[in-house]
Coordinates of C-alpha atoms in Angstrom, one line a residue:
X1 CA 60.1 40.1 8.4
X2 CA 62.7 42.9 8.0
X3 CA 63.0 44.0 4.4
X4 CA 66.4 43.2 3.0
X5 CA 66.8 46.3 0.7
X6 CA 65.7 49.5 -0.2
X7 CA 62.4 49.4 -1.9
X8 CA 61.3 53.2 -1.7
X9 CA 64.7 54.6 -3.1
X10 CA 67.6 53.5 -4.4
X11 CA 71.6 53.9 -3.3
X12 CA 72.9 54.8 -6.7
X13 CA 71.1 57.7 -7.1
X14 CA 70.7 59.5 -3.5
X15 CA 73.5 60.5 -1.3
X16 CA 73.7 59.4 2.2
X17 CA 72.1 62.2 3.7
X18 CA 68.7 61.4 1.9
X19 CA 69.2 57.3 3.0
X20 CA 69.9 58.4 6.4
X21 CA 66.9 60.7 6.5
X22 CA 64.8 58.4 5.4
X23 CA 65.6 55.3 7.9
X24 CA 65.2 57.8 10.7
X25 CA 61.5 59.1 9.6
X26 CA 61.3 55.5 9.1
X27 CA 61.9 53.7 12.4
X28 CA 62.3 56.7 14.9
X29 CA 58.6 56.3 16.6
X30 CA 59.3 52.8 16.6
X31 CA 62.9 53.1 18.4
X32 CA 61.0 55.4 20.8
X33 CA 58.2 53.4 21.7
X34 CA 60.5 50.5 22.1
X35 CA 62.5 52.2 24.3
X36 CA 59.9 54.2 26.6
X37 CA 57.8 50.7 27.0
X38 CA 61.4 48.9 28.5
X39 CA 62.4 52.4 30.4
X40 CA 59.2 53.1 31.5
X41 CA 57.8 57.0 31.2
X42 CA 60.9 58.8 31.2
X43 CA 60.6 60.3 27.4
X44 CA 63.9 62.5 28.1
X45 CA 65.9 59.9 29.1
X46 CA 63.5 57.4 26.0
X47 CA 65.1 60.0 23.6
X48 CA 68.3 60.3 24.5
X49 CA 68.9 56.7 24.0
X50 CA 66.7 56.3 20.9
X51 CA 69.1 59.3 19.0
X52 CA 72.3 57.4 20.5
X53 CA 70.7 54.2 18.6
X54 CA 70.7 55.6 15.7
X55 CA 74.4 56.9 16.0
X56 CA 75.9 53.9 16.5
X57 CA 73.6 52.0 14.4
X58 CA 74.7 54.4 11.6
X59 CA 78.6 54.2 12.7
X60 CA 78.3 50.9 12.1
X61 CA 77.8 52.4 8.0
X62 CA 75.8 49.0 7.3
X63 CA 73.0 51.4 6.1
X64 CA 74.4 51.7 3.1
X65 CA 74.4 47.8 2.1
X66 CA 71.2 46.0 3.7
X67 CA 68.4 47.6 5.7
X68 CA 67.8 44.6 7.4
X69 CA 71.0 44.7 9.0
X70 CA 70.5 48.3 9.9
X71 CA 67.3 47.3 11.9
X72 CA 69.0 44.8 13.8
X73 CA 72.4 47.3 14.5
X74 CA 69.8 49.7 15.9
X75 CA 66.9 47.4 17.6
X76 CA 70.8 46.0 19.2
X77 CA 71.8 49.4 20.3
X78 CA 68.9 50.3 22.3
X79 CA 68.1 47.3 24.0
X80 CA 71.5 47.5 24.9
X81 CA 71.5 51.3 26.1
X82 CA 67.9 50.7 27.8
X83 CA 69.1 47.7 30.0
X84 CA 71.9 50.0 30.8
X85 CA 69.7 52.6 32.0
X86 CA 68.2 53.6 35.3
X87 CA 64.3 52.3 35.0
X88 CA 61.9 54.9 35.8
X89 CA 58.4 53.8 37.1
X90 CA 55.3 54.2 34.6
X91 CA 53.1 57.9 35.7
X92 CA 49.6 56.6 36.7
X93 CA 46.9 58.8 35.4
X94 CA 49.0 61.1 32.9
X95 CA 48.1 58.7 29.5
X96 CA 45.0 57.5 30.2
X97 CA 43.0 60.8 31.4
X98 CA 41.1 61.1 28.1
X99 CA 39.6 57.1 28.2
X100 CA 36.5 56.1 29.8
X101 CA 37.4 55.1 33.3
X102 CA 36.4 50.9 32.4
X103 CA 39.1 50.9 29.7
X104 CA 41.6 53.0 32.0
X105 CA 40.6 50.5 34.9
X106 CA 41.9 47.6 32.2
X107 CA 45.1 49.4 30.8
X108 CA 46.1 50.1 34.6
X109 CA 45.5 46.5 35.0
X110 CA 47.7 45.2 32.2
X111 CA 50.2 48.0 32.8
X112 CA 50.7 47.4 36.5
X113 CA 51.4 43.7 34.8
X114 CA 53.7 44.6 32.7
X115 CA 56.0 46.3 35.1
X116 CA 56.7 43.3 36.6
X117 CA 58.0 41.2 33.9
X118 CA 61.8 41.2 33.9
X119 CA 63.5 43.1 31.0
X120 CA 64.4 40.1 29.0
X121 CA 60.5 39.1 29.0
X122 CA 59.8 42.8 27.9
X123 CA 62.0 42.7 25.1
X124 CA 60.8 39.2 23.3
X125 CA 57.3 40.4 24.0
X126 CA 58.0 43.7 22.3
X127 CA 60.1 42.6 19.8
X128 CA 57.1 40.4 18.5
X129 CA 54.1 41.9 19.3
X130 CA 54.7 45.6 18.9
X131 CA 57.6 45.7 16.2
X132 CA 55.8 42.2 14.3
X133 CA 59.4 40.9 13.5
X134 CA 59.5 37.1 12.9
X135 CA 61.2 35.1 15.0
X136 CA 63.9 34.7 12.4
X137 CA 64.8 38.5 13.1
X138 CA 64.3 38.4 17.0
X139 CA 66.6 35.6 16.7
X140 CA 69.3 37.9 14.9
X141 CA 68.6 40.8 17.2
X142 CA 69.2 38.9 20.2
X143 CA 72.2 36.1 19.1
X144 CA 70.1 33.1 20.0
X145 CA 68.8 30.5 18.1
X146 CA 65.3 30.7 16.8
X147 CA 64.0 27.9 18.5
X148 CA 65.0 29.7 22.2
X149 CA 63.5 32.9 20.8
X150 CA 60.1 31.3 19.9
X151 CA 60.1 29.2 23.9
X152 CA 61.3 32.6 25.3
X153 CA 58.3 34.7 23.9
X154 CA 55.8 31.5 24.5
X155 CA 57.1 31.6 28.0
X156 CA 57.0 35.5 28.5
X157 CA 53.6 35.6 27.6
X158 CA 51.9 33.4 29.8
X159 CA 54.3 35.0 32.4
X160 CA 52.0 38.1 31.6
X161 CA 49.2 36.5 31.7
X162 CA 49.4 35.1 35.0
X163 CA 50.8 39.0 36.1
X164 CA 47.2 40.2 34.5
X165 CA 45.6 37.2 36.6
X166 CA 47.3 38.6 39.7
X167 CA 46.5 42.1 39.3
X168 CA 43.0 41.3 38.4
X169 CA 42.2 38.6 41.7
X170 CA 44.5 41.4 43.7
X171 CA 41.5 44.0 43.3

């Protein structure tokens, strides 16, 4: 679940300069990973939509009330700009040079699957496996009702799993 407030430092006493600091160092991997995973490798293109995130999540000046509804501003904004983007395809060898060539075969494998799901599949599955938000949150982020959230992410995971299926009975 998001946290509602500020645990590791307090409004009264720091200015915004330190709050914004901190919520970047905070969730800017996160933002970026979310980002490059829906874009694909393109980590010019991942930035540049991960820093305009953060400015109109911060625009918004919610950060200085509820984290919470920072998280979900931002996670907002760069689904948003990411569907808005051009998607670039995934390089092939660049990320998995260093790994034994069975658990590159594998990644490859679930990779090549996972450029097939459709954005809105990428996002639920993201939202829930990679970021752990509840489906409480997810529902917030995306303006549906919890119960669609939960069938959405149900449905977009056994979508991948019949992608990985594919993929494997395909080689």
């Amino acid at each position: 679940m998001i946290d509602s407030g500020y645990s590791d430092i307090s409004l009264s006493t720091l200015d915004n300069e330190v709050v914004v600091k901190s919520l970047v160092e905070q969730y800017q991997q996160r933002i970026f990973a979310l980002v490059l995973y829906l874009n694909g490798d393109n980590f010019d293109q991942a930035y540049d939509i991960t820093v305009s995130s953060f400015v109109k999540a911060f625009s918004s000046g919610c950060f200085l009330k509820n984290k919470s509804f920072f998280l979900i501003r931002l996670i907002r904004a760069a689904i948003k700009r990411s569907r808005d983007a051009k998607i670039i395809p995934f390089l092939d060898d660049a990320n998995f040079a260093d790994l034994p060539p069975e658990k590159r075969n594998s990644l490859f494998m679930v990779k090549k699957a996972l450029q097939t799901l459709t954005f809105k599949e990428k996002i639920f599955l993201l939202l829930r496996d990679q970021f752990h938000l509840c489906y409480k949150d997810i529902s917030a982020i995306l303006k549906m009702p919890e119960s669609d959230v939960r069938v959405q992410t149900v449905c977009a995971r056994i979508h991948l799993r019949e992608k990985v299926e594919e993929v494997l009975n395909s080689e």
